[in-house]
Coordinates of C-alpha atoms and ligand atoms in Angstrom, one line a residue:
X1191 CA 142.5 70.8 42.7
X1192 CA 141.6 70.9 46.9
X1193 CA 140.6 74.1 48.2
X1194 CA 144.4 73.5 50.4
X1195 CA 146.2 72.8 46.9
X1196 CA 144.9 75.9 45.6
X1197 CA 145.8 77.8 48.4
X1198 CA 149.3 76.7 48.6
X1199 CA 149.6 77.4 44.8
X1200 CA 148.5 80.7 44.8
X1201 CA 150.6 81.5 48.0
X1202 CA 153.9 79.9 46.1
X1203 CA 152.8 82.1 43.1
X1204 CA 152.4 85.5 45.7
X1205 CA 155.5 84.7 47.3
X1206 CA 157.6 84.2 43.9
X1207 CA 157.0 88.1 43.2
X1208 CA 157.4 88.9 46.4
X1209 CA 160.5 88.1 46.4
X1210 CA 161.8 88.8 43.1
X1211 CA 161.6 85.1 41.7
X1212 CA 159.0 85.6 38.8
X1213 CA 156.7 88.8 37.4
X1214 CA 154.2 89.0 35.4
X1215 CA 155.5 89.8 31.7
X1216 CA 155.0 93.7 31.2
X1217 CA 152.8 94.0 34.3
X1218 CA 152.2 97.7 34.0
X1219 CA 150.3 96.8 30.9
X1220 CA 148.3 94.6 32.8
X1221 CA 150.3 91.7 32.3
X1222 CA 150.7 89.6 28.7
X1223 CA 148.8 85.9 29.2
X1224 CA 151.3 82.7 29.8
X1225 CA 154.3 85.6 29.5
X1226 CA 156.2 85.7 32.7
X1227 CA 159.6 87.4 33.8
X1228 CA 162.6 86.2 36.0
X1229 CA 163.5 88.9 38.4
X1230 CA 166.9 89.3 40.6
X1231 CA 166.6 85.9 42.6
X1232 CA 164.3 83.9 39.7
X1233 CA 166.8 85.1 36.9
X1234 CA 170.0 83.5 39.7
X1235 CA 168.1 80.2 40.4
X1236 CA 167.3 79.9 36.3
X1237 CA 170.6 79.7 36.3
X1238 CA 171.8 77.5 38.4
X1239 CA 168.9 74.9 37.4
X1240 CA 170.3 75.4 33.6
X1241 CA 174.1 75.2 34.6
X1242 CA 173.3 72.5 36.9
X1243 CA 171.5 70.5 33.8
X1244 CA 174.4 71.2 31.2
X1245 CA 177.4 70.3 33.9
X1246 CA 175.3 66.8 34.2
X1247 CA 174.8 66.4 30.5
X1248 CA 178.2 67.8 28.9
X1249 CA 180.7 67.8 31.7
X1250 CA 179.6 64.6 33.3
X1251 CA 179.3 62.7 30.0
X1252 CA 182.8 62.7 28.0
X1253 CA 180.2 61.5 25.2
X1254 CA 178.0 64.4 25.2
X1255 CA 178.4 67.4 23.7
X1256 CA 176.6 71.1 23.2
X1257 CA 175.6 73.3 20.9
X1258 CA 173.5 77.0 20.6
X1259 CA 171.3 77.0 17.5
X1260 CA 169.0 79.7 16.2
X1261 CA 165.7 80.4 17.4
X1262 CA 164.8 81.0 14.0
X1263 CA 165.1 77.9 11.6
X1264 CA 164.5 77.5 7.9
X1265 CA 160.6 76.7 7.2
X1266 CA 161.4 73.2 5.4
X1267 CA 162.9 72.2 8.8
X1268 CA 159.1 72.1 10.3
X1269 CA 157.5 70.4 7.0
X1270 CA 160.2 67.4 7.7
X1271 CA 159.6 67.6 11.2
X1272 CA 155.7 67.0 11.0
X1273 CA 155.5 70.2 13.3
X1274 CA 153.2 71.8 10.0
X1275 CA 151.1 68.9 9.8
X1276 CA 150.8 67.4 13.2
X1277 CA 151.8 69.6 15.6
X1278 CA 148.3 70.7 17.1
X1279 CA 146.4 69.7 20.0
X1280 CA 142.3 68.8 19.3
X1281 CA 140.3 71.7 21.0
X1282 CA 136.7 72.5 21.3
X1283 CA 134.6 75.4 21.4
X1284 CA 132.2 76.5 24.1
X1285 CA 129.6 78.3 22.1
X1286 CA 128.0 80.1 25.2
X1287 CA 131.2 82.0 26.0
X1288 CA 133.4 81.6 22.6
X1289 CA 136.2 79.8 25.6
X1290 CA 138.6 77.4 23.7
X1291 CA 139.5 74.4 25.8
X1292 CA 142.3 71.8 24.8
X1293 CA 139.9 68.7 25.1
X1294 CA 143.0 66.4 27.1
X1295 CA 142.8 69.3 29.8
X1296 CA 138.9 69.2 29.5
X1297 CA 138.6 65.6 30.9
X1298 CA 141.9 65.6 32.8
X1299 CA 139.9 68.1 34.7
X1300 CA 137.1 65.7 35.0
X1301 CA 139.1 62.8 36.0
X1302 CA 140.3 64.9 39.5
X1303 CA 137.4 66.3 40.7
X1304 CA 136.2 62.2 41.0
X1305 CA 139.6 61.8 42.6
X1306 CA 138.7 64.3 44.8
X1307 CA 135.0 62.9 45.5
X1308 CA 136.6 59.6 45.6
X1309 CA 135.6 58.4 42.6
X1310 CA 139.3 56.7 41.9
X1311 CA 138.2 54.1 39.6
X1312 CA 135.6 56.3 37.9
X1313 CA 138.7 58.7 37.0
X1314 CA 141.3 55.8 35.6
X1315 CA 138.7 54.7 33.3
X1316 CA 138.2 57.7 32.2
X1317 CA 141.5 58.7 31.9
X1318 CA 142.2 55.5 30.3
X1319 CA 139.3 56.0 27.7
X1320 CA 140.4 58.9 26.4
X1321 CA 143.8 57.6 26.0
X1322 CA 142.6 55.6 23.7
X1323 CA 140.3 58.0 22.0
X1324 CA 143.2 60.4 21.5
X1325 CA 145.4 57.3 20.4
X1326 CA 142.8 57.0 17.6
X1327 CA 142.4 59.9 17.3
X1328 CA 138.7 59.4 17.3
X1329 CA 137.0 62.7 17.7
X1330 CA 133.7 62.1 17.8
X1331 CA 134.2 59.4 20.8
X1332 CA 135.8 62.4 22.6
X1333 CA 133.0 64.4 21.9
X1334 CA 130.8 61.7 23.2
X1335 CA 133.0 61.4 26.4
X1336 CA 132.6 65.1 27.5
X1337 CA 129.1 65.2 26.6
X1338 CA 128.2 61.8 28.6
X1339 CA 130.2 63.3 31.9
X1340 CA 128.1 66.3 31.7
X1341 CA 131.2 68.8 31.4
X1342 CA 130.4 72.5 31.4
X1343 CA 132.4 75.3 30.6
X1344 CA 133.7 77.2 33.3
X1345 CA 132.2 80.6 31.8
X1346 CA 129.0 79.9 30.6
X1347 CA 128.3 76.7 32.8
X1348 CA 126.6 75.0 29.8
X1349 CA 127.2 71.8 27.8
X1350 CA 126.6 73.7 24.3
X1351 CA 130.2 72.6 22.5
X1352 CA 131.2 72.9 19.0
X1353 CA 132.6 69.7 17.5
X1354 CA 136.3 69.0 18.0
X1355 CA 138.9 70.4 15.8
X1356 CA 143.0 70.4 15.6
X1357 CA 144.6 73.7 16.0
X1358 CA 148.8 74.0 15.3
X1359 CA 150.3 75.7 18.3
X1360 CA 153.6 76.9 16.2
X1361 CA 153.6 80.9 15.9
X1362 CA 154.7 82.4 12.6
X1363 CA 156.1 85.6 11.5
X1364 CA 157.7 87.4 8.5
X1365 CA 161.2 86.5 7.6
X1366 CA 162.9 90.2 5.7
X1367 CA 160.7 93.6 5.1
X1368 CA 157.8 93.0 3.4
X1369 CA 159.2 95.0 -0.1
X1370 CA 161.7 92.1 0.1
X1371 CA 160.7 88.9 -0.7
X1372 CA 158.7 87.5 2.6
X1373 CA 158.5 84.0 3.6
X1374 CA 156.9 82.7 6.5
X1375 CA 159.0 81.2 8.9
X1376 CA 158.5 80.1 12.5
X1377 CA 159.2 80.7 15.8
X1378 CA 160.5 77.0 17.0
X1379 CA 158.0 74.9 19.4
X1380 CA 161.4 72.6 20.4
X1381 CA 165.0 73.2 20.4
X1382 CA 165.5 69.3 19.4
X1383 CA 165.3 70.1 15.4
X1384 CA 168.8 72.6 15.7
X1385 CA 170.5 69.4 16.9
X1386 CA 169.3 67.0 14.3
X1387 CA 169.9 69.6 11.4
X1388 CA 173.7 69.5 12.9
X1389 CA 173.9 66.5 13.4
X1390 CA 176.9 65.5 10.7
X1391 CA 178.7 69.4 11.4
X1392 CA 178.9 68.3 15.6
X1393 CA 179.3 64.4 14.8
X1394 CA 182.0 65.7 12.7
X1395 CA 184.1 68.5 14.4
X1396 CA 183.7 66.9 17.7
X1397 CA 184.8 63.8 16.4
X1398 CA 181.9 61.8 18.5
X1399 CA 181.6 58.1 17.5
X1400 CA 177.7 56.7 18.4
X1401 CA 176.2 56.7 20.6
X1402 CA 177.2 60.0 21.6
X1403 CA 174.4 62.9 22.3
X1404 CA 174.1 66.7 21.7
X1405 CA 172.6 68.6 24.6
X1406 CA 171.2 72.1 23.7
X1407 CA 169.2 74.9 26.2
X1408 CA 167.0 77.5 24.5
X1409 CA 163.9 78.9 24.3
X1410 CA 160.7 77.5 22.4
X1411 CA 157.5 78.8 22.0
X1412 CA 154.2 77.6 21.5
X1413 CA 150.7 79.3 21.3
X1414 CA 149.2 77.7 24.5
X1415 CA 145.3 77.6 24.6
X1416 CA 145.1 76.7 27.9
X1417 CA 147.5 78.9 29.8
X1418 CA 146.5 79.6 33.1
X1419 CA 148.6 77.8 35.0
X1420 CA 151.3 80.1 36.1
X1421 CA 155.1 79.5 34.3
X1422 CA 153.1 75.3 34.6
X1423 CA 152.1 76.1 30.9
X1424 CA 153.6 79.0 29.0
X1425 CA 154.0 80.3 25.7
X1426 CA 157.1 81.2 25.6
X1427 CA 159.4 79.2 27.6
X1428 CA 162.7 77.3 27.8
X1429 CA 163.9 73.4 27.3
X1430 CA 166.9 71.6 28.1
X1431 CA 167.4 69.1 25.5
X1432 CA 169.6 66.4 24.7
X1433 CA 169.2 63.8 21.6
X1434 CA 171.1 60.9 22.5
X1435 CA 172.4 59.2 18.5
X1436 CA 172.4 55.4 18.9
X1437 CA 173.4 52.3 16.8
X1438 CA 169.9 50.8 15.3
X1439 CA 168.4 48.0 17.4
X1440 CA 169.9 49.2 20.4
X1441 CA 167.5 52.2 21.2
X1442 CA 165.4 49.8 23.8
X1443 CA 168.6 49.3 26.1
X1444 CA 169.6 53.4 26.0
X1445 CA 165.5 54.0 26.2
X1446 CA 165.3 52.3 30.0
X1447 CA 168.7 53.9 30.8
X1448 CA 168.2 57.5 30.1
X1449 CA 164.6 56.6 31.6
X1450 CA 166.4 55.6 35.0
X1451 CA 169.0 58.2 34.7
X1452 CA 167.2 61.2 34.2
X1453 CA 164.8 60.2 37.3
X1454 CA 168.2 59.8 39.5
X1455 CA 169.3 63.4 38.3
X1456 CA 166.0 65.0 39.9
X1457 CA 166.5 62.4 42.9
X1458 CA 169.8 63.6 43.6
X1459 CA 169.1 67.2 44.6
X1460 CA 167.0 65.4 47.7
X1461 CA 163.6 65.6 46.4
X1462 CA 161.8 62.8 47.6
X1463 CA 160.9 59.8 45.1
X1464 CA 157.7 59.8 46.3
X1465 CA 157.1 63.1 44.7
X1466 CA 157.9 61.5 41.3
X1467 CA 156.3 58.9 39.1
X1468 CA 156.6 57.9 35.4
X1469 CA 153.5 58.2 33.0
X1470 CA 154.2 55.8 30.1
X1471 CA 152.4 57.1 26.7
X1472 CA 149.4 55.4 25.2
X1473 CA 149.0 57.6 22.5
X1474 CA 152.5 58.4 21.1
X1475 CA 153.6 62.0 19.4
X1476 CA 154.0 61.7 15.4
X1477 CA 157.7 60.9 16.2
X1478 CA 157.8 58.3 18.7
X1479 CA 158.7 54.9 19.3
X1480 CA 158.0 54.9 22.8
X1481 CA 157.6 57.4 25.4
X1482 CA 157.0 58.3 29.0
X1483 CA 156.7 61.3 31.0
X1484 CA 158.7 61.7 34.7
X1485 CA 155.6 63.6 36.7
X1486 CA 155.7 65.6 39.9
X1487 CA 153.4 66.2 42.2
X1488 CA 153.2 70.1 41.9
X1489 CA 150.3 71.8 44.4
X1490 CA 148.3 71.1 41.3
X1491 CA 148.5 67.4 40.8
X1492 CA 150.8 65.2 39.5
X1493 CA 152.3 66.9 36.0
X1494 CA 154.8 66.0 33.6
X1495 CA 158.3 68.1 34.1
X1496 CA 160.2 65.7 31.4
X1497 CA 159.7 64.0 28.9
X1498 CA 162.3 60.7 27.4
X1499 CA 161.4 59.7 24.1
X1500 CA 162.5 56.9 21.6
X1501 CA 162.5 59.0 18.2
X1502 CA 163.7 56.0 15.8
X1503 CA 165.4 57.5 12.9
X1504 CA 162.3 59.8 12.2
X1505 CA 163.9 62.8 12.2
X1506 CA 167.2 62.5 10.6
X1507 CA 165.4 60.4 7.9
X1508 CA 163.2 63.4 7.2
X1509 CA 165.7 65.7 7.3
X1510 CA 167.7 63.6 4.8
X1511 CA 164.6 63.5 2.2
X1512 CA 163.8 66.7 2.1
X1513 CA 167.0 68.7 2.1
X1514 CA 168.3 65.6 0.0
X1515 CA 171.4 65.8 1.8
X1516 CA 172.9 62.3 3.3
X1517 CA 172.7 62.1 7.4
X1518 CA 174.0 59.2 7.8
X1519 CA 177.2 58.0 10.3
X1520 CA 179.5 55.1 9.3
X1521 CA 180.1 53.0 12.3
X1522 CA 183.7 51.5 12.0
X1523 CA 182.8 48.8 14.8
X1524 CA 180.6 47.0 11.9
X1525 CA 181.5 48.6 8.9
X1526 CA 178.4 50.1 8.1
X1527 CA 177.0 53.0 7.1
X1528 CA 172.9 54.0 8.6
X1529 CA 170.4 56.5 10.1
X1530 CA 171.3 57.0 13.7
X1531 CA 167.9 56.1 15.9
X1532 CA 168.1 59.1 18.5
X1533 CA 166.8 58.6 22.7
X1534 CA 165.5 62.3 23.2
X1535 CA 165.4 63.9 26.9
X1536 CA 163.5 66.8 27.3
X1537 CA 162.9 68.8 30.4
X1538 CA 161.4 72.6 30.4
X1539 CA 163.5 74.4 32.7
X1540 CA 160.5 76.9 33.6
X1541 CA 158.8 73.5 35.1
X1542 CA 161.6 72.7 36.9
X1543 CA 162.2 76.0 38.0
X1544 CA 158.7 75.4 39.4
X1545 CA 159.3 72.0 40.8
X1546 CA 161.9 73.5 43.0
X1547 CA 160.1 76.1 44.0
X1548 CA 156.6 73.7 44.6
X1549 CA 159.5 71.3 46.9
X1550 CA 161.3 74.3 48.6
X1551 CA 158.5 76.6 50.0
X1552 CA 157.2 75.7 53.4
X1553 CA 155.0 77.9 55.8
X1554 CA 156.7 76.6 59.2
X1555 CA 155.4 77.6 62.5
X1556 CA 158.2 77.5 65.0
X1557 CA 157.9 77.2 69.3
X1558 CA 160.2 79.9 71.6
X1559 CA 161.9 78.7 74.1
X1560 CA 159.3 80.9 76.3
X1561 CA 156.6 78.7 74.9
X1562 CA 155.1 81.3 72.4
X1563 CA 154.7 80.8 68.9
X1564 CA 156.3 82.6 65.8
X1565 CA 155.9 81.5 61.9
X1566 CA 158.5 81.5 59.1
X1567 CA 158.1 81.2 55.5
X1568 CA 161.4 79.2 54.1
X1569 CA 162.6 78.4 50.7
X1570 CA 164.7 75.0 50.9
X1571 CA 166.1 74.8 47.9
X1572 CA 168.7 72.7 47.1
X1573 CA 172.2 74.4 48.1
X1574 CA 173.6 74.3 44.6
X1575 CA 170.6 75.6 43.5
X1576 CA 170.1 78.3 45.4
X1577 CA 170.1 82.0 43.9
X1578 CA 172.2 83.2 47.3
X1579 CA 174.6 80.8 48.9
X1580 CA 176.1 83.0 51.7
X1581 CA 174.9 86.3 53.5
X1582 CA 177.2 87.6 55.6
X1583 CA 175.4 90.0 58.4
X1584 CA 177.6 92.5 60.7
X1585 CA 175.6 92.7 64.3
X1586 CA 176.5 96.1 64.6
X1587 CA 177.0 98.6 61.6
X1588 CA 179.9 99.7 63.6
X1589 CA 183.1 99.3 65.3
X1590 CA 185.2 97.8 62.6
X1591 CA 182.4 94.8 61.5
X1592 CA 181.1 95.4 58.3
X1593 CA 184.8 95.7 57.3
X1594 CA 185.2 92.1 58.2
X1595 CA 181.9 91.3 56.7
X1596 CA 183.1 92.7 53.4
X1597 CA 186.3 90.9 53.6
X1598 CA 184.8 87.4 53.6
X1599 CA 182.7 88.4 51.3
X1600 CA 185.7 89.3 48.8
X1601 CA 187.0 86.1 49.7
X1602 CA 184.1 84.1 48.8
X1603 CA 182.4 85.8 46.2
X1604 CA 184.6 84.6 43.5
X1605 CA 183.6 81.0 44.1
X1606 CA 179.5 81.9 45.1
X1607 CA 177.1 84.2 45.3
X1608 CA 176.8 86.6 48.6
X1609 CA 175.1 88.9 50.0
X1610 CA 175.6 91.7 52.7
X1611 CA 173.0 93.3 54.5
X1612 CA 173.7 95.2 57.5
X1613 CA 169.9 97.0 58.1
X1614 CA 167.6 95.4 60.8
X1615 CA 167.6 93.1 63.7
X1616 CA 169.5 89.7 63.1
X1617 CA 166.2 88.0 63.1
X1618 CA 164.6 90.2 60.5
X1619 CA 167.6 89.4 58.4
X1620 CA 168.0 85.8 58.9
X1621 CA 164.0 86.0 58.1
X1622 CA 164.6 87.6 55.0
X1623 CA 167.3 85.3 53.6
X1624 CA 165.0 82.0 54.9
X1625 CA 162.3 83.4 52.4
X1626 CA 164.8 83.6 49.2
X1627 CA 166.3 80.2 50.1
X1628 CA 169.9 81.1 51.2
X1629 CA 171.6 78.1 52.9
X1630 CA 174.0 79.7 55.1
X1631 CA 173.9 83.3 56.9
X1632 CA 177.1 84.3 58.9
X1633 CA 177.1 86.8 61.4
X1634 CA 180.3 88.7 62.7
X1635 CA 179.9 90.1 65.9
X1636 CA 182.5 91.2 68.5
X1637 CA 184.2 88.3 69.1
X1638 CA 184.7 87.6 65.9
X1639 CA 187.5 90.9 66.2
X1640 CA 188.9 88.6 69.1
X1641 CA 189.6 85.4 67.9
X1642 CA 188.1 84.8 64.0
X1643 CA 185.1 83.3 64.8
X1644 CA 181.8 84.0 63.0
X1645 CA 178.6 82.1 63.9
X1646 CA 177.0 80.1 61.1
X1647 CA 173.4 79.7 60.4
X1648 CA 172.0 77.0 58.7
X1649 CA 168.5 77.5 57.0
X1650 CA 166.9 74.5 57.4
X1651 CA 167.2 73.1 61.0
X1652 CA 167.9 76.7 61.8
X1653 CA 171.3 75.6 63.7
X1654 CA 173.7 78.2 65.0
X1655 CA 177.4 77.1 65.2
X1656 CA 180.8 78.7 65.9
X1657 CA 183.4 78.4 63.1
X1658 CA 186.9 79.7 62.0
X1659 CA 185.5 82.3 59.8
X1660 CA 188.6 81.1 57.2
X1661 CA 186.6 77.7 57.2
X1662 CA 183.4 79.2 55.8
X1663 CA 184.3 79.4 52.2
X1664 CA 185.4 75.8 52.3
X1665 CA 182.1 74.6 54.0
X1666 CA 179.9 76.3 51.5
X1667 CA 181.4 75.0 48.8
X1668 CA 181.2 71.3 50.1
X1669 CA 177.3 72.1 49.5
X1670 CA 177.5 73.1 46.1
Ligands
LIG77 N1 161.4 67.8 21.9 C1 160.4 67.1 22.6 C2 159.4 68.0 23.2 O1 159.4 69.2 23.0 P1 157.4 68.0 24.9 O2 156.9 66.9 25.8 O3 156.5 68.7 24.0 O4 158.6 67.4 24.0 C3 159.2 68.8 26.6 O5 158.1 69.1 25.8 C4 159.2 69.5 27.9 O6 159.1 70.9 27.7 C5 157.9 69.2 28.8 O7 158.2 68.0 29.5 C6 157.8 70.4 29.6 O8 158.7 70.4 30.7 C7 158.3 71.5 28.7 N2 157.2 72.3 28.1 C8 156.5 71.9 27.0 N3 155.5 72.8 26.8 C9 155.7 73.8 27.7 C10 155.0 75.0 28.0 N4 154.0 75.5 27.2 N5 155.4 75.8 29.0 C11 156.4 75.4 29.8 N6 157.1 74.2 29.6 C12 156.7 73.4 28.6

């Protein structure tokens, strides 16, 4: 990462709690590692990313339909899963400094500061290589690859690693008291497995015929080694799901759609498509027919926010043999019965809660009309996403104005979220709202007694207008 990405990383990460977007988890404790909290305008903009996500999946999609399973699962759901036996990353040891490093992250390291040097093709064959390596899962070539591009630990600065070893990122805790009978049961790493273990109750009461898909949101939680990387990488955090049940030897057709449709859901809030790019998998998870990630370029690099994934009939399958119960859908179309293969899209709404704000914040230096300068810091988030919609700002705390403030307010607020402030210049105000990402601030003033006018501000070209204050509840909501 450039000294300038850093920067604007850490200033994105001051600004979020700032503002109330995102604490520290228990901060007067000093903080819990990869643990973070939503405050008043992260918890609103959460929101709206998740309702925006399910209104697209289940609203959108008459074939699409939701559900809200436990967090807590029964144990044989993660032996049939493969999460007991597969789900671990390979990790290796600094002995210097006793520093655990996920070995991917290790090189991936490696690979950009040759980008950064210049070294372009240097860092594709390396990436490349340990594609392969991890594809094979050969960990002694790994081993070999770190030690031949001389990479240090960021503690001790020396080469002195253990060998590589797989470590299972699921948590586990106690199921009853421990007098009663105690079984180990887990906290889930994905909220996919609640859909496939319903599959037959939802295909059933919602009477869905394939393909149809089940969308889910929740949290999941994983024990992160590397986890420095603000709400990037945490260990407790939330997905939005869908598994998407199709006929057998048509999952290559819904693969490339969900592949182009989900990239035209994160175009469609106006984030640039240069900002995006898909990463096709070399090495495939223990489930997966084929894979890709769609990456944005976040201040520190180009990441994966979402993940598609052709599953085959590898869950439902497993499910099926170990709870020896049948899942299995009888297609009237063809008159036969099968295994559903499944298209999986998988976003983490704490990365795209990221994304937006890596897109929205902008340090903008503006020019007076006397010819000085003067800086603002603005959040442009997308309109529907944003945690405010409308503040509505008397320029006087008197003479009848906050009165008519608080009346469009009452008018609107059933439809969006508003805000009134009526402290402080109309500057400071406006200044205030630009740094939260409202789209609109409306101020009532004198005239507005006179003839029902209020002037409209728009946050991004910072535009003033005069408009019927009874239009302003219809021109927000045009936005949204
Ligand atoms: N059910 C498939 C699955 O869980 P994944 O690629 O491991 O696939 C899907 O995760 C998405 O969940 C990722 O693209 C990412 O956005 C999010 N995610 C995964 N681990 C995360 C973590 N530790 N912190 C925040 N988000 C995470």
């Amino acid at each position: 990462m450039s000294i300038q990405q850093d920067n604007r990383f850490q200033a994105i990460i001051s600004h979020a709690k700032e503002y109330g977007f995102v604490f520290p988890s228990s901060e007067i404790y000093d903080g819990l590692s990869a643990v973070y909290d939503y405050g008043p305008y992260g918890s609103e903009l959460k929101k709206n990313i998740r309702d925006h996500w399910w209104k697209s999946m289940t609203q959108l999609h008459e074939n699409i339909v939701g559900i809200d399973a436990a967090i807590f699962m029964h144990p044989t759901t993660w032996k049939a899963s493969g999460h007991v036996d597969n789900f671990s990353d390979p990790m290796i040891d600094n002995r210097d400094s006793n520093k655990r490093y996920r070995v991917d992250h290790l090189l991936e390291a490696k690979a950009d500061e040759l980008k950064e040097k210049g070294q372009v093709k240097e860092a594709d064959e390396l990436l490349l290589s340990m594609d392969t390596l991890l594809a094979a899962e050969d960990f002694e070539g790994l081993k070999n690859l770190i030690t031949e591009q001389k990479i240090t630990c960021s503690v001790s600065g020396t080469t002195n690693w253990t060998d590589i070893r797989q470590f299972n990122l699921m948590f586990s805790t106690q199921l009853g008291s421990v007098a009663e009978e105690a079984d180990t049961i887990y906290l889930r790493p994905e909220t996919a497995q609640g859909i496939f273990v319903n599959f037959l109750n939802v295909q059933k009461t919602a009477r869905m015929k394939v393909p149809f898909g089940i969308a889910q949101t929740g949290k999941a939680f994983r024990n992160e080694i590397v986890a420095r990387q603000f709400i990037f990488r945490m260990r407790e955090f939330e997905q939005m799901e869908m598994q998407f049940f199709v006929r057998p030897g048509t999952e290559g057709e819904w693969y490339r759609y969900w592949k182009e449709a989900r990239l035209q859901w994160h175009l469609a809030l106006g984030i640039p498509a240069d900002k995006y790019r898909y990463h096709d998998h070399v090495k495939l998870a223990h489930y997966a027919k084929e894979a890709c990630d769609i990456e944005y370029e976040f201040p520190i690099g180009f990441k994966e926010v979402e993940g598609i994934h052709s599953r085959s009939d590898f869950d439902l399958t497993q499910h099926q043999q170990y709870s020896k119960k049948k899942l299995q859908y009888f297609d009237t179309e063809i008159n036969q019965n099968y295994v559903p293969y499944v298209i999986e899209t998988s976003i983490g709404l704490d990365r795209m809660f990221l994304l937006v704000l890596s897109h929205a914040y902008e340090e903008e230096t503006l020019t007076k009309e006397d010819g000085s300068s003067d800086s603002r810091v603005v959040m442009r988030i997308p309109a529907k996403l944003a945690p405010i919609k409308l503040a509505v700002l008397p320029l006087t705390k008197k003479d009848g104005l906050p009165e008519i403030a608080r009346e469009l307010i009452n008018s609107c607020k059933p439809h969006f979220k508003c805000f009134f402030e009526e402290k402080d210049t109309i500057g400071k105000r406006y200044r205030r709202q630009d740094a939260i990402g409202t789209p609109f601030c409306v101020t009532i003033d004198h005239q507005t007694k006179e003839d029902g006018t209020v002037t409209i501000r728009h946050r991004d070209t910072m535009v003033q207008e005069r408009i019927k204050m009874d239009e302003i509840k219809n021109l927000v909501l045009a936005q949204m």
